[in-house]
Coordinates of C-alpha atoms and ligand atoms in Angstrom, one line a residue:
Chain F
X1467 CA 76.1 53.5 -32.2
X1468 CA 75.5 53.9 -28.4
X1469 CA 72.1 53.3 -29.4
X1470 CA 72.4 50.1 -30.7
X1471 CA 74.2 49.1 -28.2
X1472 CA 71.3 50.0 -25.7
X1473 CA 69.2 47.6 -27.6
X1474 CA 71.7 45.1 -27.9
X1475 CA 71.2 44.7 -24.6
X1476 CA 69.2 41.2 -23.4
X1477 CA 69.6 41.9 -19.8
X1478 CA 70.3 45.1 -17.9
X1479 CA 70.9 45.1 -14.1
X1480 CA 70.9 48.1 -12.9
X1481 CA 72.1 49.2 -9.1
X1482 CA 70.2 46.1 -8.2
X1483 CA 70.1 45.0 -4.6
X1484 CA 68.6 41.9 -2.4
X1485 CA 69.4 41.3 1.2
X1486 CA 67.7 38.8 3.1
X1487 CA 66.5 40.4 6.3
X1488 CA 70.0 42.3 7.6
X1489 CA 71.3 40.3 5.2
X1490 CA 72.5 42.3 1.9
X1491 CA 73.3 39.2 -1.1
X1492 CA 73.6 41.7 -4.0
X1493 CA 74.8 45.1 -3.4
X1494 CA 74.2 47.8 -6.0
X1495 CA 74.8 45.8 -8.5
X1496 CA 75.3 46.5 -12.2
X1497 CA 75.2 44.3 -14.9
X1498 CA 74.6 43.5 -18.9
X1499 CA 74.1 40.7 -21.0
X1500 CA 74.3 41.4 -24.5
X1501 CA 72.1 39.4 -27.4
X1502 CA 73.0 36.2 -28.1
X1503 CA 76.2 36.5 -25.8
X1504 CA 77.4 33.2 -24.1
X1505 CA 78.3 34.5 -20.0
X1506 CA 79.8 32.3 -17.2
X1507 CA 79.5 33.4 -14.0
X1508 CA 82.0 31.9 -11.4
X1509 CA 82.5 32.1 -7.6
X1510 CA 82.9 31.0 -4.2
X1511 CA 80.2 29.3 -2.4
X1512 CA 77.2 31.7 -1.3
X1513 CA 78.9 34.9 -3.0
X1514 CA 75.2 35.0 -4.4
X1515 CA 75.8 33.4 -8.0
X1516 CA 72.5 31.5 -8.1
X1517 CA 70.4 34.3 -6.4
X1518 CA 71.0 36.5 -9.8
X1519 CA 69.4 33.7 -12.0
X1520 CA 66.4 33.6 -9.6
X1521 CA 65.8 36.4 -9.5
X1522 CA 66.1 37.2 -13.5
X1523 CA 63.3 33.8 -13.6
X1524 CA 61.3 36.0 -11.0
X1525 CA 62.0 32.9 -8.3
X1526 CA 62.9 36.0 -5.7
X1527 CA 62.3 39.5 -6.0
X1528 CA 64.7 42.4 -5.7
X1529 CA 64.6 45.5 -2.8
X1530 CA 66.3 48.0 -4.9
X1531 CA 67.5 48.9 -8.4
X1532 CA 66.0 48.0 -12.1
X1533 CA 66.2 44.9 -14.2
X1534 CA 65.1 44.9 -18.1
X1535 CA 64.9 42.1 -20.1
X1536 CA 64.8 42.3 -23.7
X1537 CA 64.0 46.1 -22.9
X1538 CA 61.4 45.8 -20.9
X1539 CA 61.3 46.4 -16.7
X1540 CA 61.5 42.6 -15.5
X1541 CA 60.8 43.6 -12.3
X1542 CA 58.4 46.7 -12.8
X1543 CA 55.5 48.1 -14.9
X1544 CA 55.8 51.3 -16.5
X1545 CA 52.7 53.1 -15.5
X1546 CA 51.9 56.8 -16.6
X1547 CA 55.7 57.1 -17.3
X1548 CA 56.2 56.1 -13.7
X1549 CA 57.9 52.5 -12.3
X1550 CA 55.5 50.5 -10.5
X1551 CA 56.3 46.8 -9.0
X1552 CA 55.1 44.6 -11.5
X1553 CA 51.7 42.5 -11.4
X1554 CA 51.6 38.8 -11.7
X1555 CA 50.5 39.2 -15.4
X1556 CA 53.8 41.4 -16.1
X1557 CA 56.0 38.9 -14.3
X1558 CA 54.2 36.1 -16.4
X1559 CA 54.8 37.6 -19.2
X1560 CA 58.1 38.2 -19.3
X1561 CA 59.1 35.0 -17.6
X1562 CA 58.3 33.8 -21.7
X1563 CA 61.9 35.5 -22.3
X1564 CA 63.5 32.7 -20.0
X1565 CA 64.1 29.2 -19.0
X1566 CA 66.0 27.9 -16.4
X1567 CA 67.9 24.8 -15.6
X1568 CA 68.6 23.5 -12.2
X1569 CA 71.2 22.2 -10.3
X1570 CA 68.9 19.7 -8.7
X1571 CA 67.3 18.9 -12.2
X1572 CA 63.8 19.7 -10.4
X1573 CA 61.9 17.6 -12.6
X1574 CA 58.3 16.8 -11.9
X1575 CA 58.6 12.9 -10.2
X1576 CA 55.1 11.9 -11.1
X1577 CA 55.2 12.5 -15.0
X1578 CA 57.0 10.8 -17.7
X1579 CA 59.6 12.2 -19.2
X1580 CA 57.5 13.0 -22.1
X1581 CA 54.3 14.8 -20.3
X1582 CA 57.7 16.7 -18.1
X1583 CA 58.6 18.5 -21.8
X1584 CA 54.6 18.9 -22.8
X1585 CA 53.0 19.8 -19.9
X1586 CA 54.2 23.4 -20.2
X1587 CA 53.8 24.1 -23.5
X1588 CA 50.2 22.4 -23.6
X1589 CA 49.1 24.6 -20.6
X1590 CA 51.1 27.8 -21.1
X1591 CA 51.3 28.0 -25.0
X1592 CA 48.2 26.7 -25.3
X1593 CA 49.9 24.0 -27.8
X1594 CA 48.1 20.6 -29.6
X1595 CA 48.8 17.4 -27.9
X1596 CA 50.3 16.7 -31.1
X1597 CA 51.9 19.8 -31.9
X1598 CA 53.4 19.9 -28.0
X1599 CA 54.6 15.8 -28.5
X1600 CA 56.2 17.0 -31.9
X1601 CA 58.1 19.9 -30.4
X1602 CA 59.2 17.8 -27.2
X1603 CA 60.2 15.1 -29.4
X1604 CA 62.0 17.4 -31.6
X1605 CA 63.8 18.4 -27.9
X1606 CA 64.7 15.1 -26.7
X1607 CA 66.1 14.3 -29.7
X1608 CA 68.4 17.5 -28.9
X1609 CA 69.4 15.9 -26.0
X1610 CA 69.4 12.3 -26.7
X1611 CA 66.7 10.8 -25.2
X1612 CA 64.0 10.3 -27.3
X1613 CA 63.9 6.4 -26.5
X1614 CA 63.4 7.3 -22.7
X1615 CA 60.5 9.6 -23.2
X1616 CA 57.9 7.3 -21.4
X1617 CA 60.3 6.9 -18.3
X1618 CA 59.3 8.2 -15.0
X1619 CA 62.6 10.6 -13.6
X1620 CA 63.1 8.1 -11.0
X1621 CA 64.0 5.5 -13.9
X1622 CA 66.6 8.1 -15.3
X1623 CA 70.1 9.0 -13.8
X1624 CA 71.4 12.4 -13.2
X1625 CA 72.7 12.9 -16.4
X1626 CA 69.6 11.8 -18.2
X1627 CA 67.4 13.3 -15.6
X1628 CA 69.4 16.8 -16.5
X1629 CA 69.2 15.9 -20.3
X1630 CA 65.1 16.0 -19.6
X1631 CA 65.7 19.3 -17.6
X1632 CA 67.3 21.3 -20.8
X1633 CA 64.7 20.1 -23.0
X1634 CA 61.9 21.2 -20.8
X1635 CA 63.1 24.2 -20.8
X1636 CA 63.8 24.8 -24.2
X1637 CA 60.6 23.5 -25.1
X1638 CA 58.9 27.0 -24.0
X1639 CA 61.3 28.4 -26.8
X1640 CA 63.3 30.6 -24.2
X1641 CA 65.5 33.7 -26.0
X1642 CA 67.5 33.3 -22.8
X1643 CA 68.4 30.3 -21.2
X1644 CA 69.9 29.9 -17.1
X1645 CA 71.7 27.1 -16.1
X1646 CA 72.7 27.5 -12.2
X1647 CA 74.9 24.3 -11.6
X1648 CA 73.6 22.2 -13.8
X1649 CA 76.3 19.4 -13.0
X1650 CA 76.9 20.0 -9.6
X1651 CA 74.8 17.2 -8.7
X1652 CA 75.7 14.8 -11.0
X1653 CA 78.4 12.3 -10.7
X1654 CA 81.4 12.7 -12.0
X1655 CA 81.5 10.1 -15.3
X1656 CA 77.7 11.9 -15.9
X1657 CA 79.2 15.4 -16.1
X1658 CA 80.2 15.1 -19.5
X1659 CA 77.2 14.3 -21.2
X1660 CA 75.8 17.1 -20.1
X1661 CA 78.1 19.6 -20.5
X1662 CA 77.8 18.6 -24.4
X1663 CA 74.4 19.4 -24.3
X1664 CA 75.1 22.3 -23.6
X1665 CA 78.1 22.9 -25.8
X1666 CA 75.8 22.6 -28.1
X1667 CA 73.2 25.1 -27.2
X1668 CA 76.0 27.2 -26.8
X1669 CA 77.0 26.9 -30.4
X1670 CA 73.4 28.4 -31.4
X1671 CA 73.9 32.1 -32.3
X1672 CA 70.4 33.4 -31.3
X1673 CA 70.5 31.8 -27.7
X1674 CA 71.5 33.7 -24.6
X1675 CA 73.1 31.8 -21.8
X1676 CA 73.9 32.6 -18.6
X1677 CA 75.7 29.6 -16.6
X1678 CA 77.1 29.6 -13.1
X1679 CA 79.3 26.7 -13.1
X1680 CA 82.4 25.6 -11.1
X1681 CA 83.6 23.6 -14.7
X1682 CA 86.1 25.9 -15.3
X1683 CA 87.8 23.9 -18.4
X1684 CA 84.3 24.0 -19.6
X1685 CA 83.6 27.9 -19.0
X1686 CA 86.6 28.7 -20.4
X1687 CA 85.5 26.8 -23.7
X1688 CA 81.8 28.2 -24.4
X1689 CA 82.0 31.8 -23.0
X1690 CA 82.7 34.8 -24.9
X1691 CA 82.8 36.1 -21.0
X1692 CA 83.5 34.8 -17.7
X1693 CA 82.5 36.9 -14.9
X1694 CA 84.3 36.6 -11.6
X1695 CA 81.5 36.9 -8.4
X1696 CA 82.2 37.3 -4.8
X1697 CA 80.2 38.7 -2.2
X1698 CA 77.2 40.5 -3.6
X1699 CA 79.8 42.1 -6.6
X1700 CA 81.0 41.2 -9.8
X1701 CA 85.0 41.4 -9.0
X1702 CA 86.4 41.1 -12.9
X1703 CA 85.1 39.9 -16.2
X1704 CA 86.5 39.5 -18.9
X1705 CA 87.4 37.1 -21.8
X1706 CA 88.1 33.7 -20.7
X1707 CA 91.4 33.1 -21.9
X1708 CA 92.3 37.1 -19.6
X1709 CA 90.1 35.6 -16.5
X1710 CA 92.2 32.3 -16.9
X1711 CA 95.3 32.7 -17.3
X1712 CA 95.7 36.5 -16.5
X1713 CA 93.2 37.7 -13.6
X1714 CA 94.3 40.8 -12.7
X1715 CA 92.5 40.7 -8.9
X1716 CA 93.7 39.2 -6.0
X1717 CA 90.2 37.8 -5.0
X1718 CA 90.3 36.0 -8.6
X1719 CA 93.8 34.7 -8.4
X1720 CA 92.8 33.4 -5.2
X1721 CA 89.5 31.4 -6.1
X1722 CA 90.9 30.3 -9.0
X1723 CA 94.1 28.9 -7.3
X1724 CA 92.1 27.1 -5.2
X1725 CA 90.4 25.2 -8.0
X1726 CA 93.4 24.5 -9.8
X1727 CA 94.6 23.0 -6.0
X1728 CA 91.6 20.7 -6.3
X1729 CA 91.8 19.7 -9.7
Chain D
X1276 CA 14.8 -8.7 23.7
X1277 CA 16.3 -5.7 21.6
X1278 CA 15.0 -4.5 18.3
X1279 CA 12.4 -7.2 18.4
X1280 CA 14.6 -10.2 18.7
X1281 CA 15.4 -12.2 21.7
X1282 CA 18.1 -13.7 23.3
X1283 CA 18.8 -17.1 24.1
X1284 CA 19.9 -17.5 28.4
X1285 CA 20.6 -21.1 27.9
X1286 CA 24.2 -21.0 27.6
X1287 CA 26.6 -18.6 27.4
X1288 CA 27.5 -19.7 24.2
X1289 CA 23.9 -19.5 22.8
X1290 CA 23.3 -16.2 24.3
X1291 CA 26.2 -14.5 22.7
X1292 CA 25.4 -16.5 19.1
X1293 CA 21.3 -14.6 20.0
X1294 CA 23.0 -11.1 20.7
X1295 CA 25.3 -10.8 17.4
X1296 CA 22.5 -9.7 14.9
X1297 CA 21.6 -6.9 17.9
X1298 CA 24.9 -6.2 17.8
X1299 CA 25.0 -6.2 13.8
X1300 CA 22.6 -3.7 13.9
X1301 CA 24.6 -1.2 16.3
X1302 CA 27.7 -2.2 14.3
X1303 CA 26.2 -1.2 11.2
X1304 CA 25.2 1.9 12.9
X1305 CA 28.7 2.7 14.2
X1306 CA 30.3 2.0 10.6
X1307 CA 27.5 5.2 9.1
X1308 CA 28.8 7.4 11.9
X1309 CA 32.2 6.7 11.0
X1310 CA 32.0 6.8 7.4
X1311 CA 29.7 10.2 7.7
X1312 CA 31.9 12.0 10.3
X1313 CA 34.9 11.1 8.1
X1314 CA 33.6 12.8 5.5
X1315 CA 32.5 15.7 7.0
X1316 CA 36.4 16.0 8.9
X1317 CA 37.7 14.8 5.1
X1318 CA 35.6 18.2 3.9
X1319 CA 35.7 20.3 6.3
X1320 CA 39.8 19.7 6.8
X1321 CA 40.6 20.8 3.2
X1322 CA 38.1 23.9 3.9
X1323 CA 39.9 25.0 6.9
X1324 CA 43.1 24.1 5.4
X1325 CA 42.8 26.5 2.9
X1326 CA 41.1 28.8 5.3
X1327 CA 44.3 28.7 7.5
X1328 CA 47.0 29.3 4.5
X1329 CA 44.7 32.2 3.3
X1330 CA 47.2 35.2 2.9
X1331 CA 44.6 37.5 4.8
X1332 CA 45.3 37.4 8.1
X1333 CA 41.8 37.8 9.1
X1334 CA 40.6 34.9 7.4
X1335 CA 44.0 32.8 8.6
X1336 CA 44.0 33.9 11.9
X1337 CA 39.9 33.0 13.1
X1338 CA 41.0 29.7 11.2
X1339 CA 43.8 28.8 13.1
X1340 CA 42.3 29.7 16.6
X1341 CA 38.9 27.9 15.4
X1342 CA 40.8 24.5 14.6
X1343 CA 43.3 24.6 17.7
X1344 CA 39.9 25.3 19.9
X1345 CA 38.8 22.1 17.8
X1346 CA 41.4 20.4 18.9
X1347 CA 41.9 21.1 22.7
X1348 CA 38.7 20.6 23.8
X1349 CA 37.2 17.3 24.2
X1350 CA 35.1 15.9 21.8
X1351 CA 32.3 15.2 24.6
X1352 CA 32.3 19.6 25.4
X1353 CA 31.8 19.9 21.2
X1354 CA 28.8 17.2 21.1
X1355 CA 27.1 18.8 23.7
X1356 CA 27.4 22.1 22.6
X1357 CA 26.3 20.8 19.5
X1358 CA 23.3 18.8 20.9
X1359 CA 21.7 20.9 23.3
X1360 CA 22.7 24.6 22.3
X1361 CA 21.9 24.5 18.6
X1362 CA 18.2 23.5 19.4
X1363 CA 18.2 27.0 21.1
X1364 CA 18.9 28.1 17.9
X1365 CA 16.2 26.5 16.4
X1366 CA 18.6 24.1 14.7
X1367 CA 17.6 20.8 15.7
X1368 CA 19.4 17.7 13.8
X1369 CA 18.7 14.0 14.9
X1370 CA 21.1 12.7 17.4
X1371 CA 23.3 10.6 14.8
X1372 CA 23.3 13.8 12.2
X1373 CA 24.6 15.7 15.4
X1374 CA 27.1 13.0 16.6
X1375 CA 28.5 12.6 13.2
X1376 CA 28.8 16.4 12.7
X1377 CA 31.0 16.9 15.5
X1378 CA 33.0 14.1 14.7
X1379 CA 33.5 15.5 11.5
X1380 CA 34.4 19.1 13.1
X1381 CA 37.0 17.7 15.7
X1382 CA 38.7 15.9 13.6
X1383 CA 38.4 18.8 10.4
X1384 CA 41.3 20.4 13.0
X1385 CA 43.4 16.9 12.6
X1386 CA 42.5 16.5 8.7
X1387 CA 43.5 20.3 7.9
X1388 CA 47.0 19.8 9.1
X1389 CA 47.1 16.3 7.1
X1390 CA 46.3 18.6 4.2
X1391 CA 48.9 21.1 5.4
X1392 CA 51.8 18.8 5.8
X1393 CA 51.0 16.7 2.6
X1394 CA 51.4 20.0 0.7
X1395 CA 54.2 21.1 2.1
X1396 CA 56.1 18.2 1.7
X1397 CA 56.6 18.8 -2.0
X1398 CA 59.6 19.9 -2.1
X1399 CA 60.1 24.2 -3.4
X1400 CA 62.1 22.9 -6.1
X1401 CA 59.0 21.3 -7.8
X1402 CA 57.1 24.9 -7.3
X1403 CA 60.2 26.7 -8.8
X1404 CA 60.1 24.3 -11.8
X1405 CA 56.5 24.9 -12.1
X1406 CA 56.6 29.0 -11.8
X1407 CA 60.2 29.3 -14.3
X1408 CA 57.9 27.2 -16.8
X1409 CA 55.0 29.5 -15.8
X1410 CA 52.7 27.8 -15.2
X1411 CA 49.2 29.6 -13.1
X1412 CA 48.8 28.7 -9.5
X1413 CA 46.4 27.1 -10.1
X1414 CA 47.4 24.3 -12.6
X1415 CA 50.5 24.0 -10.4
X1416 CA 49.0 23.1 -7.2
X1417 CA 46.6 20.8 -9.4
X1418 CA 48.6 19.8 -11.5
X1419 CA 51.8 19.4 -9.8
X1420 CA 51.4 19.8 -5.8
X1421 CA 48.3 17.9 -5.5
X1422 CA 49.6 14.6 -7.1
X1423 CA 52.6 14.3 -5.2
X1424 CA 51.0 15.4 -2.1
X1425 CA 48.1 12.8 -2.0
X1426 CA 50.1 9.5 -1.6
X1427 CA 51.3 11.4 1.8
X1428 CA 48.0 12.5 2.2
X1429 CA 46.1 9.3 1.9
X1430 CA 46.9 7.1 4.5
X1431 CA 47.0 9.8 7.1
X1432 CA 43.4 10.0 6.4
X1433 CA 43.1 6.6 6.8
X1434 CA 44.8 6.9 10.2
X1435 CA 42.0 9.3 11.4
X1436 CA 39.2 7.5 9.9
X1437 CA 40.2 4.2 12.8
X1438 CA 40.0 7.1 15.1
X1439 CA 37.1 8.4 14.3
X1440 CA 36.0 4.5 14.4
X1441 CA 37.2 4.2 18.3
X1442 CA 35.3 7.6 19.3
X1443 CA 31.7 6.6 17.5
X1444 CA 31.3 5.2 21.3
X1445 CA 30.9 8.7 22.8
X1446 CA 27.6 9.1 20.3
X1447 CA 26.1 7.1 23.1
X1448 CA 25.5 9.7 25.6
X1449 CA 23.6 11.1 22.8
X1450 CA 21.5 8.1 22.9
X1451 CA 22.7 7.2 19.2
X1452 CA 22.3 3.5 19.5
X1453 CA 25.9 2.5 18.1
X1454 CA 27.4 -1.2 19.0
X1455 CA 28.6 -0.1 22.6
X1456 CA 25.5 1.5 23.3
X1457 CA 23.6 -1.4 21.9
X1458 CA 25.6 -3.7 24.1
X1459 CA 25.3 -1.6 27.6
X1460 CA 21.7 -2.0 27.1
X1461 CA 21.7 -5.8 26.5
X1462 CA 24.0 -5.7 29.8
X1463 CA 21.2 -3.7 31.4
X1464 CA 18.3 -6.3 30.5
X1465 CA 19.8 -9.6 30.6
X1466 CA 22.2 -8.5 33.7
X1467 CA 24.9 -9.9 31.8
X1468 CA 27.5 -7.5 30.6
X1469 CA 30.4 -9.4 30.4
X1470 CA 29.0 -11.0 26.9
X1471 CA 28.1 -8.4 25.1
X1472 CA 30.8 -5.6 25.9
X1473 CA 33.6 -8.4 25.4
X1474 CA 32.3 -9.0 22.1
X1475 CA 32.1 -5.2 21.6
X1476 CA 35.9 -5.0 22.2
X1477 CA 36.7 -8.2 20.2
X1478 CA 34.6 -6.6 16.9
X1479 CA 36.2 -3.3 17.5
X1480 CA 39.8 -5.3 17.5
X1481 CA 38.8 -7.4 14.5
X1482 CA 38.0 -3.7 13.3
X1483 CA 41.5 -1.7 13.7
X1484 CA 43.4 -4.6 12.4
X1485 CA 41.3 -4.9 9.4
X1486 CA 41.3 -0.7 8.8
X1487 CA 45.1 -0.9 9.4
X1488 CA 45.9 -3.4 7.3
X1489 CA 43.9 -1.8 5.0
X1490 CA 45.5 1.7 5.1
X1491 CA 49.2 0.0 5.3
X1492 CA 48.6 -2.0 1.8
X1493 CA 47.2 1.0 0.4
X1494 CA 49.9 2.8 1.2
X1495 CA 52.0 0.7 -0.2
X1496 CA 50.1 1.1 -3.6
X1497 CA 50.0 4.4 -3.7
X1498 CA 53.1 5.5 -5.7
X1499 CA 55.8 7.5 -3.9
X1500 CA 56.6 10.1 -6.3
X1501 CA 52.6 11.3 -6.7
X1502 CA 49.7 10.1 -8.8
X1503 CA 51.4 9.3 -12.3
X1504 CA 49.7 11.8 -15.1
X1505 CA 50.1 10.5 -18.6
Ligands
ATP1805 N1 65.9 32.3 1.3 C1 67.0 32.8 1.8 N2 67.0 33.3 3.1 C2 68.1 33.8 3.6 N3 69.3 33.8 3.0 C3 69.4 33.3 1.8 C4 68.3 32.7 1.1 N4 68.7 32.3 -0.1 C5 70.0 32.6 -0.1 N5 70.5 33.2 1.0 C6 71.8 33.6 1.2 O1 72.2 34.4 0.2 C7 73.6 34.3 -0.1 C8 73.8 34.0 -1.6 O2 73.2 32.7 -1.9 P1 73.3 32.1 -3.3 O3 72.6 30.8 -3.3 O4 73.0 33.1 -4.4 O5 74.9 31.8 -3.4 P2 75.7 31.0 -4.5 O6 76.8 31.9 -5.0 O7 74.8 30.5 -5.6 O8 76.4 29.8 -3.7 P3 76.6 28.3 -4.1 O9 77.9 28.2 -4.9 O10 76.8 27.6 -2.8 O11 75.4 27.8 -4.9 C9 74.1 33.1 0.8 O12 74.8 33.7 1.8 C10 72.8 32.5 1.3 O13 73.0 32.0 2.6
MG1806 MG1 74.1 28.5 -6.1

């Protein structure tokens, strides 16, 4: 039983810490993602929700603590039974596990939207040009825009722009996929089309997701967990409809009273 | 008489239609040193920018003081080091080879932070995108920093190339026999310098506007957001 659950495991953070210079972001921080499971993280403003995402896609590195993904050491290489930091090949290799999806859409200005979703798998996966265009194709279609697939970005909006951003991403067949803010930048009538995008992902039993997000109807709706984040600590998690409606900290009573003030 | 052609005293109208093709000639001469010492800084630059963002600090660091000596010392102190230590050295180059070479090596120190601030102006999101998709290093700064960093890139060069154009003069106390040069020495055998160095300044002005018109409608070509990749 317990082991099973061990394996169930997609992500593991364990006594993790990251302080920028005197700095500490995460503090000793323990965390799991099971297989499959849909997670939302929420929290105030640099609490250090979006430094947890980079650092699962290896964008920053961690001081202290272990990190497995899909059971392997993200963050180190087992070497004659001992933990060593991990090479550039390790990191490579398990950044195969993940995708991520950005809050600024980061999508590359000077290719269509097309070469955006193949460039990746051409040069990575060592794909076809015609196998890669099928696959992309097959994405964009996911996210409804197929017809825009020989548009530069700067032709797109936001929403579209984001759109592109999931189907790169899932174009490298991630098992698990990070959104940090993926709306945050858009305007408000583009919001939606997004989040149904990813309503949709989220239906997908195999998929891990991990979303920060300050859509709280929306986290409420996809998660089997929200998790509450403030300063370097996971506060309370739970199911949605307990972190909701029934938060049993005062920190979480507090930030989410101050949503429900704005909205 | 210059090169083998005369000049014409009659008028001063006919004397300065006589001196153009003399002046062609140095004018032709000026335009190689240019084009060659742009190169050579074009090369050089990328060389030294790379040297400079070298992770080792003992490749970074010689860099770095190497193109800020470059850059604060006058380009008259480099061509003469060039010109009469080298020989000592038993490396003697011809006066335009060694005028254009340290063209090329001052302005490497100007070139290499071109390179620099082209590449840093793509913005870390772009390099984030790149490594969560993992792409190598390599194929991202081909790939994707390159491309976006060349339309910035570009036209600074350009910049630096009408520089280069305005410092060939200096190549004369090297006896290179560039348009200035050309036209000090008509000045010294006709005792009229007021001809030929006013046209010197008027071809040089004709010059910058053309290179600068030149640079700003190419910069206008070059897309914004990087050269597209289908
Ligand atoms: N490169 C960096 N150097 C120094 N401090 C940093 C750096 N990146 C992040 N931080 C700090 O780490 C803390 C956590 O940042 P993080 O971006 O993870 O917060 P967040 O919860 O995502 O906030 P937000 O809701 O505003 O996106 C912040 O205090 C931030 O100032
Ligand atoms: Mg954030």
């Amino acid at each position: 039983m317990s082991e099973s659950n061990q394996s169930d495991k997609i992500i593991e953070f364990q006594n993790v810490t990251k302080s920028y210079g005197d700095h500490v972001v995460l503090d000793a921080l323990d965390f799991s993602v099971r297989r499959g499971e849909k997670v939302t993280i929420i929290g105030p403003s640099g609490s250090g929700k979006s430094t947890v995402l980079r650092i699962l896609m290896t964008l920053e590195d961690i001081q202290d603590g272990v990190i497995h993904v899909a059971g392997k050491p993200l963050w180190h290489e087992e070497k004659n039974g001992q933990l060593m930091p991990a090479s550039e090949a390790h990191l490579r290799m398990m950044r195969k596990e993940m995708g991520m999806v950005f809050q600024q859409f980061n999508l590359f200005p000077h290719m269509t939207v097309m070469r955006n979703v193949t460039e990746a798998p051409r040069q990575v996966l060592g794909l076809s040009r015609d196998k890669a265009k099928k696959r992309a194709l097959k994405y964009l279609d996911l996210v409804g825009m197929t017809e825009h697939a020989d548009k530069f970005p700067s032709q797109l909006s936001g929403g579209q722009q984001q759109r592109v951003g999931i189907a790169r991403a899932l174009a490298m067949h991630p098992n698990i996929l990070l959104f940090d803010e993926p709306t945050s930048a858009l305007d408000p009538e583009l919001v939606g089309e997004v989040l149904q995008v990813i309503e949709h992902l989220a239906s997908q039993h195999d998929l891990t997701i991990l979303l920060v997000t300050h859509e709280m109807q929306f986290a409420r709706q996809i998660s089997d967990r929200v998790c509450f984040f403030d300063q370097g600590k996971f506060v309370e998690e739970g199911r949605p409809e307990e972190i909701f409606t029934e938060p049993r900290e005062e920190r979480t009573k507090a930030f989410l009273s101050s949503f429900l003030g704005d909205h | 008489m210059l090169f083998g052609i005369e000049w014409d005293t009659s008028s001063h109208w006919a004397f300065a239609v006589s001196i153009l093709p003399i002046l062609g000639k140095g004018l032709l001469v000026t335009l190689q040193a240019t084009v060659v010492g742009f190169l050579l800084a074009a090369g050089f630059g990328l060389v030294l920018a790379g040297l400079k963002g070298m992770r080792s600090r003992l490749v970074a660091w010689p860099a770095r003081f190497f193109s800020e000596f470059l850059r604060d010392t006058p380009l008259l102190v480099q061509l003469f080091f060039l010109y009469y230590v080298l020989p000592d050295y038993g490396l003697v180059l011809p006066a335009f080879m060694t005028g254009a070479l340290a063209l090329g090596l001052q302005y490497s120190a100007y070139t290499s932070e071109v390179y620099r601030a082209g590449i840093q102006s793509v913005p870390a999101g772009q390099l984030e995108a790149a490594r969560a998709l993992d792409l190598t290093p390599g194929r991202t700064f081909f790939a994707i920093v390159l491309p976006q960093a060349i339309p910035r890139i570009i036209p600074a060069l350009g910049n630096y190339l009408v520089s280069i154009m305005k410092d060939v003069p200096i190549l004369s106390v090297v006896a290179v026999l560039e348009v200035l040069n050309v036209a000090r020495i008509i000045g010294d055998r006709s005792f009229n310098y007021m001809i030929p160095l006013s046209m010197v300044g008027l071809i040089y002005l004709l010059m910058t506007l053309v290179a600068a018109w030149a640079v700003r409608k190419l910069d206008e070509r070059l897309p914004k957001e990087g050269i597209h990749l289908q």
